[in-house]
Tab-separated table of C-alpha atoms in Angstrom:
chain	number	residue	atom	x	y	z
J	463	MET	CA	-39.165	-169.802	-116.175
J	464	ALA	CA	-41.509	-167.134	-116.227
J	465	ASN	CA	-44.933	-169.234	-117.089
J	466	LEU	CA	-46.521	-167.358	-114.112
J	467	ALA	CA	-45.741	-163.959	-115.638
J	468	ASN	CA	-48.402	-161.310	-114.785
J	469	LYS	CA	-50.126	-163.871	-112.350
J	470	THR	CA	-50.928	-163.157	-108.849
J	471	ALA	CA	-50.822	-165.454	-106.020
J	472	LEU	CA	-51.805	-165.400	-102.277
J	473	VAL	CA	-50.398	-168.123	-100.043
J	474	THR	CA	-51.859	-168.709	-96.662
J	475	GLY	CA	-49.145	-169.355	-93.814
J	476	GLY	CA	-46.218	-168.540	-96.367
J	477	SER	CA	-43.861	-167.454	-93.674
J	478	ARG	CA	-42.297	-170.530	-93.076
J	479	GLY	CA	-41.548	-174.202	-93.820
J	480	ILE	CA	-43.764	-175.388	-97.114
J	481	GLY	CA	-45.721	-172.184	-97.155
J	482	ALA	CA	-42.378	-170.487	-97.889
J	483	ALA	CA	-41.118	-172.642	-100.380
J	484	ILE	CA	-44.182	-172.525	-102.341
J	485	ALA	CA	-44.388	-168.721	-102.402
J	486	ARG	CA	-40.690	-168.439	-103.459
J	487	ARG	CA	-41.158	-170.963	-106.158
J	488	LEU	CA	-44.433	-169.106	-107.783
J	489	ALA	CA	-42.168	-165.936	-107.493
J	490	ALA	CA	-39.471	-167.741	-109.223
J	491	ASP	CA	-42.021	-168.560	-112.103
J	492	GLY	CA	-43.028	-164.946	-112.478
J	493	ALA	CA	-46.115	-164.523	-110.358
J	494	SER	CA	-46.289	-161.537	-107.786
J	495	VAL	CA	-46.740	-163.001	-104.709
J	496	ALA	CA	-48.771	-162.404	-101.170
J	497	ILE	CA	-48.343	-164.064	-98.004
J	498	THR	CA	-50.265	-164.280	-95.012
J	499	TYR	CA	-48.596	-165.021	-91.599
J	500	THR	CA	-49.888	-165.144	-87.812
J	501	ARG	CA	-46.879	-164.762	-85.998
J	502	GLY	CA	-43.083	-164.370	-86.747
J	503	ALA	CA	-43.434	-161.250	-88.805
J	504	ASP	CA	-39.501	-161.523	-89.363
J	505	ALA	CA	-39.820	-164.707	-90.830
J	506	ALA	CA	-42.371	-163.158	-93.251
J	507	ALA	CA	-40.098	-160.377	-94.023
J	508	GLU	CA	-37.194	-162.769	-95.012
J	509	VAL	CA	-39.344	-164.298	-97.541
J	510	VAL	CA	-40.534	-161.048	-99.174
J	511	LYS	CA	-36.890	-160.017	-98.957
J	512	ALA	CA	-35.615	-162.930	-100.734
J	513	ILE	CA	-38.428	-163.159	-103.672
J	514	GLU	CA	-37.571	-159.131	-104.141
J	515	GLY	CA	-33.975	-159.676	-104.033
J	516	ALA	CA	-34.594	-162.146	-107.099
J	517	GLY	CA	-36.184	-159.622	-109.031
J	518	GLY	CA	-39.808	-160.467	-107.845
J	519	LYS	CA	-42.570	-159.121	-106.393
J	520	ALA	CA	-44.052	-159.941	-102.735
J	521	ILE	CA	-45.891	-158.516	-99.717
J	522	ALA	CA	-46.470	-159.897	-96.529
J	523	ILE	CA	-49.926	-159.507	-94.519
J	524	ARG	CA	-50.547	-160.363	-90.877
J	525	ALA	CA	-53.785	-162.868	-90.756
J	526	ASP	CA	-54.673	-165.517	-88.634
J	527	ALA	CA	-56.167	-168.403	-90.651
J	528	ALA	CA	-58.685	-168.843	-87.968
J	529	ASN	CA	-59.958	-165.300	-88.164
J	530	ALA	CA	-62.481	-165.025	-90.675
J	531	GLY	CA	-62.673	-161.324	-91.198
J	532	ALA	CA	-58.671	-161.092	-91.054
J	533	VAL	CA	-58.541	-163.928	-93.925
J	534	GLN	CA	-61.106	-161.971	-95.893
J	535	ALA	CA	-59.285	-158.844	-95.710
J	536	ALA	CA	-56.009	-160.466	-96.810
J	537	VAL	CA	-57.772	-161.357	-99.885
J	538	GLU	CA	-59.078	-157.900	-100.583
J	539	GLN	CA	-55.261	-156.415	-99.608
J	540	THR	CA	-53.683	-158.703	-102.263
J	541	VAL	CA	-56.215	-157.722	-104.765
J	542	ALA	CA	-55.472	-154.063	-103.949
J	543	ALA	CA	-51.698	-154.380	-104.013
J	544	PHE	CA	-51.506	-156.319	-107.373
J	545	GLY	CA	-54.598	-155.589	-109.033
J	546	GLY	CA	-56.267	-159.131	-109.373
J	547	LEU	CA	-55.854	-162.434	-108.147
J	548	ASP	CA	-54.979	-165.696	-110.176
J	549	ILE	CA	-53.911	-168.422	-107.681
J	550	LEU	CA	-54.922	-168.877	-104.272
J	551	VAL	CA	-52.905	-171.509	-102.221
J	552	ASN	CA	-54.461	-172.932	-98.962
J	553	ASN	CA	-51.360	-173.614	-97.409
J	554	ALA	CA	-51.977	-172.434	-93.366
J	555	GLY	CA	-52.286	-175.269	-91.223
J	556	THR	CA	-51.904	-176.932	-87.786
J	557	ALA	CA	-51.410	-180.213	-85.828
J	558	ILE	CA	-51.867	-180.518	-82.461
J	559	PRO	CA	-50.073	-184.444	-82.387
J	560	LYS	CA	-51.622	-186.361	-79.112
J	561	PRO	CA	-53.923	-189.455	-78.513
J	562	PHE	CA	-57.531	-188.371	-79.238
J	563	GLU	CA	-59.047	-188.943	-75.933
J	564	GLU	CA	-56.508	-186.773	-74.429
J	565	THR	CA	-57.536	-183.933	-77.239
J	566	SER	CA	-59.467	-181.134	-75.615
J	567	LEU	CA	-62.285	-179.437	-77.371
J	568	GLU	CA	-60.350	-176.174	-77.639
J	569	GLU	CA	-57.486	-178.101	-79.460
J	570	MET	CA	-59.935	-179.639	-81.865
J	571	ASP	CA	-61.667	-176.574	-82.767
J	572	ARG	CA	-58.091	-174.504	-83.108
J	573	VAL	CA	-57.431	-177.594	-85.848
J	574	ILE	CA	-60.906	-177.223	-87.347
J	575	ASP	CA	-60.798	-173.664	-87.433
J	576	ILE	CA	-57.456	-173.259	-89.351
J	577	ASN	CA	-57.532	-176.676	-91.668
J	578	LEU	CA	-60.825	-176.863	-92.840
J	579	ARG	CA	-62.739	-173.524	-91.651
J	580	GLY	CA	-59.971	-171.344	-92.941
J	581	VAL	CA	-59.794	-173.075	-95.904
J	582	LEU	CA	-63.403	-172.718	-96.924
J	583	VAL	CA	-63.346	-168.866	-95.945
J	584	ALA	CA	-60.227	-167.907	-97.815
J	585	THR	CA	-61.718	-169.982	-100.939
J	586	GLN	CA	-64.954	-167.872	-100.966
J	587	ALA	CA	-63.341	-164.618	-100.426
J	588	ALA	CA	-61.013	-165.333	-103.352
J	589	LEU	CA	-63.674	-166.599	-105.600
J	590	LYS	CA	-65.043	-163.207	-106.028
J	591	HIS	CA	-61.984	-161.919	-107.556
J	592	LEU	CA	-60.310	-165.059	-109.141
J	593	ARG	CA	-60.063	-164.638	-112.705
J	594	ASP	CA	-61.361	-167.178	-115.239
J	595	GLY	CA	-58.734	-169.831	-115.605
J	596	GLY	CA	-57.413	-169.428	-112.153
J	597	ARG	CA	-56.484	-171.749	-109.428
J	598	VAL	CA	-57.248	-173.035	-106.332
J	599	ILE	CA	-54.899	-175.234	-104.466
J	600	THR	CA	-55.014	-176.541	-100.902
J	601	ILE	CA	-52.379	-178.210	-98.925
J	602	GLY	CA	-53.787	-181.554	-97.888
J	603	SER	CA	-51.990	-184.751	-96.585
J	604	SER	CA	-51.234	-188.038	-96.851
J	605	VAL	CA	-53.050	-188.700	-93.735
J	606	GLY	CA	-56.087	-187.533	-95.363
J	607	GLU	CA	-56.123	-190.425	-97.214
J	608	ARG	CA	-54.776	-192.891	-94.896
J	609	VAL	CA	-53.445	-192.869	-91.363
J	610	MET	CA	-50.892	-194.898	-90.304
J	611	THR	CA	-49.550	-192.652	-87.843
J	612	PRO	CA	-51.043	-192.590	-84.110
J	613	GLY	CA	-51.747	-188.892	-82.874
J	614	LEU	CA	-53.416	-187.072	-86.081
J	615	VAL	CA	-56.837	-188.119	-85.620
J	616	ALA	CA	-58.549	-184.946	-85.506
J	617	TYR	CA	-55.755	-183.371	-88.106
J	618	SER	CA	-56.451	-186.503	-90.543
J	619	ALA	CA	-60.323	-185.465	-90.587
J	620	THR	CA	-59.839	-181.880	-91.232
J	621	LYS	CA	-57.723	-183.373	-94.500
J	622	GLY	CA	-59.946	-185.577	-95.630
J	623	ALA	CA	-62.555	-182.699	-95.671
J	624	VAL	CA	-60.645	-180.604	-97.546
J	625	LYS	CA	-60.124	-183.152	-100.379
J	626	LEU	CA	-63.573	-183.598	-100.739
J	627	PHE	CA	-63.994	-180.079	-100.453
J	628	SER	CA	-61.752	-179.529	-103.669
J	629	GLN	CA	-63.553	-182.013	-105.267
J	630	GLY	CA	-66.773	-180.755	-105.313
J	631	LEU	CA	-65.828	-177.217	-105.811
J	632	ALA	CA	-64.108	-178.420	-108.856
J	633	ARG	CA	-67.422	-178.869	-110.466
J	634	GLU	CA	-69.071	-175.805	-109.238
J	635	VAL	CA	-66.322	-173.470	-110.836
J	636	GLY	CA	-65.332	-175.724	-113.707
J	637	PRO	CA	-67.364	-173.692	-116.352
J	638	ARG	CA	-65.089	-170.822	-115.457
J	639	GLY	CA	-61.907	-172.748	-116.160
J	640	ILE	CA	-60.949	-172.805	-112.681
J	641	THR	CA	-59.328	-175.575	-111.435
J	642	VAL	CA	-59.154	-177.071	-107.957
J	643	ASN	CA	-56.880	-179.732	-106.834
J	644	THR	CA	-55.258	-180.932	-103.381
J	645	VAL	CA	-51.794	-181.431	-103.147
J	646	GLN	CA	-51.433	-184.079	-100.073
J	647	PRO	CA	-47.701	-184.158	-98.588
J	648	GLY	CA	-46.034	-187.116	-96.548
J	649	PRO	CA	-43.586	-186.848	-94.012
J	650	ILE	CA	-41.429	-183.267	-95.021
J	651	ASP	CA	-38.741	-182.164	-93.223
J	652	THR	CA	-39.836	-178.721	-91.401
J	653	ASP	CA	-39.530	-176.883	-88.132
J	654	LEU	CA	-43.091	-178.263	-87.196
J	655	ASN	CA	-41.682	-182.185	-88.395
J	656	PRO	CA	-38.286	-182.349	-88.625
J	657	ALA	CA	-36.871	-185.213	-90.132
J	658	ALA	CA	-34.679	-185.740	-86.925
J	659	GLY	CA	-37.600	-185.506	-84.435
J	660	ASP	CA	-38.954	-188.108	-82.124
J	661	TRP	CA	-42.007	-188.625	-84.505
J	662	ALA	CA	-39.495	-189.147	-87.335
J	663	THR	CA	-38.881	-192.951	-87.049
J	664	PRO	CA	-42.486	-194.346	-87.566
J	665	GLN	CA	-43.019	-191.775	-90.263
J	666	ILE	CA	-39.997	-192.811	-92.047
J	667	ALA	CA	-41.259	-196.440	-91.867
J	668	THR	CA	-44.352	-195.599	-93.693
J	669	THR	CA	-42.632	-194.441	-96.716
J	670	ALA	CA	-41.474	-196.134	-99.886
J	671	LEU	CA	-38.504	-194.195	-100.135
J	672	LYS	CA	-37.319	-194.529	-96.536
J	673	ARG	CA	-36.654	-191.262	-95.863
J	674	TYR	CA	-38.409	-187.227	-95.209
J	675	GLY	CA	-39.235	-185.297	-98.396
J	676	HIS	CA	-38.148	-181.687	-98.824
J	677	VAL	CA	-39.983	-178.637	-98.856
J	678	ASP	CA	-39.155	-177.768	-102.431
J	679	ASP	CA	-40.794	-181.199	-103.353
J	680	ILE	CA	-44.257	-179.685	-102.697
J	681	ALA	CA	-43.606	-176.262	-103.977
J	682	ALA	CA	-42.715	-178.240	-107.303
J	683	MET	CA	-45.973	-180.046	-107.573
J	684	VAL	CA	-47.955	-176.760	-106.580
J	685	ALA	CA	-46.280	-174.851	-109.497
J	686	PHE	CA	-47.132	-177.335	-111.863
J	687	VAL	CA	-50.792	-177.138	-110.811
J	688	ALA	CA	-50.516	-173.507	-111.009
J	689	SER	CA	-48.961	-173.581	-114.309
J	690	PRO	CA	-50.873	-173.474	-118.242
J	691	GLU	CA	-49.649	-176.866	-118.359
J	692	ALA	CA	-51.990	-178.260	-115.786
J	693	GLY	CA	-55.117	-176.594	-117.502
J	694	TYR	CA	-56.896	-180.228	-117.470
J	695	VAL	CA	-56.102	-181.222	-113.878
J	696	THR	CA	-58.806	-180.758	-111.321
J	697	GLY	CA	-60.643	-182.083	-108.539
J	698	ALA	CA	-57.647	-184.161	-108.310
J	699	SER	CA	-55.556	-185.453	-105.153
J	700	LEU	CA	-51.841	-185.137	-105.831
J	701	SER	CA	-49.808	-187.241	-103.187
J	702	VAL	CA	-46.279	-186.239	-102.747
J	703	ASP	CA	-45.489	-188.577	-100.039
J	704	GLY	CA	-42.402	-191.061	-101.024
J	705	GLY	CA	-44.781	-193.492	-101.478
J	706	THR	CA	-46.352	-193.428	-98.190
J	707	ASN	CA	-49.744	-194.493	-99.210
J	708	ALA	CA	-48.142	-196.501	-102.198
């Protein structure tokens, strides 16, 4: 497929897991891709190497999603490298699973700064460059709709917030043909939430399919939303959760 040929995408938190899968898929569909990372320069370099090895174009930019200046600079660097911006994927996120009463203010601030403030900052910076007909896609969560897994209170609050942010922004930028959507994963097998981990059993129990999903499941939905075929999909919350919220 090359339905994203001549398009440029920026994927925040694109060095591993869901973000890396999204970056590889958008590149496979023809887009030039920039990824940001906080730690793990080697992992980011491997993503770039894989994309380039398949004939695509990619760059990696170190930028902590909690650092507004770094996020804004990453947007500018992407535009400078590829000559414009068509797709923003707000993927960078974090969770600190523990009972809310035991969660420190510093931990809450970190989750809010990355999962919510970082999305607002990146999106505002991107909109200054995003071409008409562009895409803003934010990775939310099934717990942004309904929380059945204990220990994710602050995290779920940020994911519910980005869902409503996307809905509101869709109306503001719709006249430019820009679509704004949220993709909401359920339990996905990653380093941060492994299918063999201590938290896996209760998460699997909440799904209709009784299994974890794969990072490519999320990448496929993002690729669709980024494509021309999804031009009339905006303000949507698209669940890829194995029936968690069915």
